[in-house]
Coordinates of C-alpha atoms in Angstrom, one line a residue:
M1 CA -0.1 0.1 0.0
Y2 CA 1.1 3.4 -0.9
I3 CA 1.6 5.8 2.2
W4 CA 0.8 9.4 1.5
E5 CA 3.2 11.1 3.6
H6 CA 2.7 14.7 2.0
A7 CA 1.0 15.9 -1.1
M8 CA -0.6 13.4 -3.3
P9 CA 1.9 12.5 -5.9
D10 CA 1.6 12.9 -9.7
I11 CA 1.4 9.5 -11.3
L12 CA 2.3 11.1 -14.8
Q13 CA 5.4 12.9 -13.6
D14 CA 6.6 9.8 -11.7
L15 CA 6.2 7.7 -14.8
G16 CA 8.5 9.9 -16.7
Y17 CA 8.9 9.6 -20.5
L18 CA 6.6 6.4 -20.3
A19 CA 3.5 8.9 -19.8
L20 CA 5.1 11.7 -22.1
G21 CA 2.0 11.4 -24.4
S22 CA -0.5 11.5 -21.7
R23 CA 1.3 14.2 -19.8
L24 CA 1.5 16.6 -22.9
K25 CA -2.3 15.7 -23.5
R26 CA -3.0 16.9 -20.1
L27 CA -1.0 20.0 -20.5
A28 CA -2.6 20.9 -23.7
E29 CA -6.0 20.4 -22.1
R30 CA -5.1 22.7 -19.2
L31 CA -3.9 25.5 -21.6
Q32 CA -6.7 25.3 -23.9
A33 CA -8.9 25.4 -21.1
D34 CA -7.5 28.7 -19.7
A35 CA -7.2 30.0 -23.5
T36 CA -11.1 29.4 -23.6
Q37 CA -11.5 31.6 -20.8
V38 CA -9.6 34.4 -22.1
F39 CA -11.6 34.1 -25.3
E40 CA -15.0 34.0 -23.3
Q41 CA -13.9 37.3 -21.2
N42 CA -13.5 39.0 -24.4
C43 CA -17.0 37.9 -25.9
F44 CA -15.3 35.3 -28.5
V45 CA -17.4 32.3 -28.9
T46 CA -14.8 30.2 -30.8
Q47 CA -13.2 27.1 -29.5
P48 CA -9.6 26.1 -29.1
S49 CA -10.0 23.5 -31.7
H50 CA -10.9 26.4 -34.1
F51 CA -7.8 28.4 -33.6
P52 CA -5.4 26.5 -36.0
L53 CA -7.7 26.7 -39.1
L54 CA -8.5 30.4 -38.5
A55 CA -5.0 31.3 -38.0
A56 CA -4.1 29.2 -41.4
L57 CA -6.9 31.0 -43.3
D58 CA -5.7 34.3 -41.9
R59 CA -2.2 33.8 -42.9
Y60 CA -2.4 31.7 -46.1
G61 CA -5.8 32.9 -47.5
P62 CA -8.3 30.5 -49.0
L63 CA -7.1 27.0 -48.7
T64 CA -8.4 23.7 -50.1
V65 CA -9.7 21.2 -47.6
G66 CA -6.3 19.2 -48.7
E67 CA -4.2 22.2 -48.3
A68 CA -5.8 22.8 -44.8
V69 CA -4.8 19.2 -43.8
A70 CA -1.1 19.7 -44.9
A71 CA -0.9 23.2 -43.4
L72 CA -2.4 22.2 -39.9
G73 CA -0.6 18.5 -39.9
V74 CA -3.9 16.9 -38.9
S75 CA -6.4 14.5 -40.3
Q76 CA -9.1 15.6 -42.9
P77 CA -11.9 14.7 -40.3
A78 CA -10.1 17.1 -38.0
V79 CA -10.2 19.6 -40.5
T80 CA -13.9 19.2 -41.5
R81 CA -15.0 19.4 -37.8
S82 CA -13.3 22.8 -37.4
L83 CA -14.6 24.1 -40.8
L84 CA -18.3 22.9 -39.9
G85 CA -18.0 24.9 -36.4
L86 CA -16.5 27.9 -38.2
I87 CA -19.4 27.9 -40.9
D88 CA -21.8 27.7 -38.1
L89 CA -20.4 30.6 -36.2
G90 CA -20.5 32.6 -39.7
L91 CA -16.6 33.0 -39.7
A92 CA -16.0 30.7 -42.7
E93 CA -17.5 29.6 -45.9
T94 CA -16.7 27.2 -48.8
T95 CA -17.0 28.0 -52.5
V96 CA -16.0 25.8 -55.6
S97 CA -12.3 26.1 -56.1
E98 CA -11.4 28.1 -59.1
T99 CA -8.4 25.8 -60.1
D100 CA -10.0 22.4 -59.5
R101 CA -13.9 22.2 -59.5
R102 CA -13.6 19.1 -57.8
Q103 CA -12.4 20.6 -54.6
K104 CA -13.8 23.2 -52.3
S105 CA -12.1 26.5 -51.4
I106 CA -12.3 27.6 -47.5
S107 CA -12.2 31.4 -47.0
L108 CA -13.0 33.7 -44.2
T109 CA -16.4 35.3 -44.3
P110 CA -16.3 39.3 -43.6
D111 CA -17.5 38.4 -39.9
G112 CA -14.4 36.0 -39.7
I113 CA -12.2 38.7 -41.0
A114 CA -13.1 41.3 -38.5
A115 CA -13.2 38.7 -35.8
I116 CA -9.5 37.6 -36.7
A117 CA -8.5 41.3 -36.7
R118 CA -10.1 41.8 -33.2
M119 CA -8.4 38.6 -31.9
K120 CA -5.0 39.5 -33.2
R121 CA -5.4 42.9 -31.5
D122 CA -7.0 42.0 -28.1
V123 CA -6.3 38.3 -27.5
W124 CA -3.5 36.6 -29.3
P125 CA -0.8 38.9 -27.8
H126 CA -2.0 38.5 -24.4
V127 CA -2.1 34.5 -24.7
A128 CA 1.4 34.5 -26.6
R129 CA 3.0 36.6 -23.6
A130 CA 1.4 34.7 -21.0
A131 CA 2.6 31.2 -22.7
E132 CA 6.1 32.5 -23.0
E133 CA 6.1 33.7 -19.5
L134 CA 5.0 30.3 -18.4
A135 CA 7.8 28.6 -20.4
A136 CA 10.4 30.9 -19.2
G137 CA 13.3 29.5 -17.3
P138 CA 16.7 27.8 -17.6
D139 CA 17.7 25.4 -20.5
A140 CA 16.8 21.8 -19.0
G141 CA 15.5 18.5 -20.0
L142 CA 12.1 18.0 -21.6
L143 CA 10.5 16.5 -18.5
D144 CA 12.1 19.3 -16.3
Q145 CA 10.7 21.9 -18.7
L146 CA 7.2 20.2 -18.5
A147 CA 7.4 20.4 -14.6
R148 CA 8.4 23.9 -14.9
V149 CA 5.3 25.0 -17.0
E150 CA 2.8 22.7 -14.8
A151 CA 4.3 24.3 -11.4
A152 CA 3.9 28.0 -13.4
L153 CA 0.4 27.2 -14.1
D154 CA -0.2 26.0 -10.5
E155 CA 0.9 29.5 -9.3
R156 CA -0.9 31.4 -12.1
S157 CA -3.2 30.3 -14.7
L158 CA -2.4 31.3 -18.3
S159 CA -5.8 33.2 -18.3
E160 CA -4.9 35.0 -15.3
R161 CA -1.6 35.8 -16.8
A162 CA -3.3 36.9 -20.1
R163 CA -5.8 39.3 -18.4
D164 CA -3.2 40.8 -16.0
G165 CA -0.5 42.1 -18.4
H166 CA 0.1 44.2 -21.2
A167 CA 1.1 43.5 -24.8
I168 CA 2.5 45.6 -27.7
V169 CA 0.2 45.6 -31.2
D170 CA 1.5 47.1 -34.4
Y171 CA -0.4 49.5 -36.5
S172 CA -3.1 48.1 -38.7
D173 CA -5.8 50.6 -40.4
D174 CA -8.6 49.3 -38.2
L175 CA -6.7 50.7 -35.2
A176 CA -6.7 54.4 -36.9
D177 CA -9.8 55.4 -34.7
A178 CA -8.1 54.1 -31.6
F179 CA -5.2 56.3 -32.6
Y180 CA -7.3 59.4 -33.0
T181 CA -9.5 58.9 -29.9
I182 CA -6.6 58.0 -27.4
N183 CA -4.8 61.0 -28.3
A184 CA -7.7 63.5 -28.7
E185 CA -8.8 62.5 -25.2
W186 CA -5.4 63.5 -23.5
I187 CA -5.1 66.6 -25.6
T188 CA -8.4 67.9 -25.4
E189 CA -8.3 67.3 -21.4
M190 CA -5.0 69.4 -21.2
F191 CA -4.7 71.8 -24.2
S192 CA -6.6 71.8 -27.6
L193 CA -6.5 70.2 -31.0
E194 CA -4.2 71.9 -33.0
P195 CA -3.8 71.9 -37.1
E196 CA -0.9 69.6 -36.8
D197 CA -2.9 67.4 -34.5
R198 CA -5.8 67.0 -36.7
H199 CA -3.6 66.3 -39.6
V200 CA -1.5 63.6 -38.0
L201 CA -4.5 61.9 -36.0
S202 CA -6.7 61.7 -39.2
H203 CA -4.2 60.4 -41.6
P204 CA -1.9 58.1 -39.6
R205 CA -0.8 56.0 -42.4
E206 CA 0.0 58.7 -44.8
A207 CA 1.8 61.1 -42.0
I208 CA 3.8 58.1 -40.4
I209 CA 3.5 54.7 -41.5
D210 CA 4.0 55.3 -45.2
K211 CA 6.9 57.5 -44.7
G212 CA 8.8 54.8 -42.7
G213 CA 7.6 55.5 -39.4
A214 CA 5.9 53.2 -36.9
I215 CA 2.7 53.3 -34.6
L216 CA 2.4 51.0 -31.4
F217 CA -0.3 50.4 -29.5
V218 CA -0.6 48.8 -25.8
S219 CA -3.3 46.2 -25.2
T220 CA -4.0 45.4 -21.8
G221 CA -5.5 42.3 -20.9
G222 CA -9.6 42.7 -20.1
L223 CA -9.6 46.3 -21.6
G224 CA -7.9 46.0 -25.1
I225 CA -6.4 48.7 -26.7
V226 CA -5.6 51.5 -24.1
G227 CA -2.6 53.4 -25.7
T228 CA -0.6 54.4 -28.5
C229 CA 2.7 56.1 -29.4
A230 CA 4.2 57.0 -32.8
L231 CA 7.7 57.3 -34.2
M232 CA 7.4 59.7 -37.1
P233 CA 9.8 60.6 -39.4
V234 CA 10.2 64.4 -39.8
A235 CA 13.6 64.7 -41.9
D236 CA 16.2 62.1 -43.3
G237 CA 17.2 60.1 -39.9
T238 CA 15.3 62.3 -37.8
F239 CA 12.3 61.0 -36.1
E240 CA 9.9 62.4 -33.6
L241 CA 8.4 60.4 -30.7
T242 CA 4.9 61.6 -30.7
K243 CA 1.2 61.3 -30.3
M244 CA 1.6 59.1 -26.9
G245 CA -1.4 58.6 -24.6
V246 CA -3.1 56.1 -22.5
L247 CA -7.0 56.2 -21.8
K248 CA -8.1 57.7 -18.5
T249 CA -9.9 54.3 -17.9
A250 CA -6.6 52.4 -18.0
R251 CA -4.1 54.8 -16.1
G252 CA -2.6 53.4 -13.2
R253 CA -2.0 50.2 -14.5
K254 CA 1.7 51.0 -16.1
A255 CA 0.5 50.6 -19.5
G256 CA 2.1 53.8 -20.5
E257 CA 5.5 52.7 -19.1
Y258 CA 5.3 49.4 -20.9
L259 CA 4.4 51.2 -24.0
L260 CA 7.1 53.8 -23.7
A261 CA 9.7 51.2 -23.2
A262 CA 8.5 49.3 -26.2
T263 CA 8.9 52.5 -28.4
L264 CA 12.3 53.1 -27.3
D265 CA 13.3 49.7 -28.1
R266 CA 11.9 49.8 -31.5
A267 CA 13.6 53.1 -32.1
R268 CA 16.8 51.6 -31.5
S269 CA 15.9 48.9 -34.0
M270 CA 15.0 51.3 -36.7
D271 CA 17.4 53.3 -39.2
M272 CA 17.5 56.7 -37.4
E273 CA 20.0 59.1 -36.4
T274 CA 18.0 61.4 -34.2
L275 CA 15.0 60.8 -32.0
F276 CA 13.3 63.7 -30.2
L277 CA 10.2 65.0 -28.6
L278 CA 8.0 67.9 -27.9
T279 CA 6.1 68.5 -25.0
S280 CA 4.9 71.3 -22.4
R281 CA 6.3 72.7 -19.3
K282 CA 2.8 71.7 -18.0
C283 CA 3.9 68.1 -18.1
E284 CA 6.2 68.4 -15.4
S285 CA 6.2 64.8 -14.0
A286 CA 6.6 63.4 -17.7
I287 CA 9.7 65.6 -18.2
H288 CA 11.4 64.3 -15.1
L289 CA 10.7 60.8 -16.4
Y290 CA 12.1 61.6 -19.8
E291 CA 15.2 62.9 -18.1
K292 CA 15.4 59.9 -16.0
L293 CA 15.4 57.9 -19.2
G294 CA 18.1 59.9 -20.7
F295 CA 16.4 62.4 -22.7
R296 CA 18.3 65.8 -22.9
H297 CA 16.9 69.4 -23.3
D298 CA 17.7 70.6 -26.9
A299 CA 17.1 74.1 -27.9
G300 CA 18.1 73.5 -31.3
I301 CA 15.4 71.0 -31.8
L302 CA 12.9 73.2 -30.3
A303 CA 13.8 76.1 -32.7
T304 CA 13.5 73.6 -35.6
F305 CA 10.4 71.5 -34.9
G306 CA 8.6 73.2 -31.9
K307 CA 6.7 75.9 -33.7
R308 CA 4.4 73.3 -35.2
Y309 CA 2.5 73.3 -31.8
E310 CA 1.5 76.3 -29.7
R311 CA 1.6 74.2 -26.6
C312 CA 5.1 73.0 -27.1
N313 CA 8.0 74.8 -25.3
V314 CA 10.2 71.8 -24.3
A315 CA 12.2 69.7 -26.7
M316 CA 14.4 66.7 -25.8
T317 CA 16.5 64.3 -27.8
Y318 CA 17.4 60.7 -26.7
P319 CA 20.7 58.9 -27.3
L320 CA 19.8 55.8 -29.3
D321 CA 23.1 54.1 -28.3
Q322 CA 22.4 54.0 -25.1
P323 CA 21.0 50.7 -23.4
A324 CA 17.3 50.3 -22.2
Q325 CA 16.5 51.3 -18.8
D326 CA 13.8 50.4 -16.2
I327 CA 10.9 52.6 -16.1
A328 CA 9.7 53.4 -12.6
A329 CA 7.3 56.3 -13.3
P330 CA 4.2 56.8 -15.4
A331 CA 4.6 58.1 -18.8
G332 CA 3.1 61.4 -19.6
P333 CA 1.7 63.2 -22.6
I334 CA 3.9 64.1 -25.8
A335 CA 3.0 66.2 -28.5

């Protein structure tokens, strides 16, 4: 008879590689159950079994059933089950293939395209970050790695990790309204929208993206997109860190800190020689933060670029060759 001296043992761990398949299945079911919670919290009705086919259709476009089987590496009945579920939800449809009329082509419906866009913005980054966090740790044997993931899940579930953290999302045209709304909120709260604001906020792709710049968003678990910041080209090799703000409903959750750190990391990876920001003396706490991060006051930048905004009386440049620093204070408004 086995004597239970302490906590009940785990038979799958005790059996080692003999139970590897069962242990992986258990782990997969546990992670999928948590992922289902994340999707439900964000009002998605899809199941974990739908995810591979949805992702394949999004990445590769319309697929025949045979192509989907090859892309997913599963059986045809498994693809068919997922497909029927997506059709019932109105997210996918089938048509006769243009290249082979004996086969059907699977594609996303307009509702499916919209759902995927929202998943990629509000859910997938958080699930990916949470899963990466669970798997983080020193290199070890496979069984030790499994044990580490299982212990991390015991400590905090994937759904909890996905809900509580932040993730960075790159600009897409469906986020243009969010870019405008987030910035218009803080600008009108402290100042007023000026012509330069209206131009950039109303035409983010033309003013920033198409010129070689970048717009980042921060998505907070449970709240979705709550903040944004841009790296806007203004001259050869010169970029402005601009249009950064966080919605009032998300302040206090350090989303701005996370976003600013990510934006500076992105800037260091881009082909730029000078990075500057424009702000106002009214943003005293923000200026202290920028000074702490290494930004330096620059009268020349203010004279050259500051006249675009009536509210701007402070200009600062950032040494792109300095390593990333920890941020310990909330990020404030930037023009």
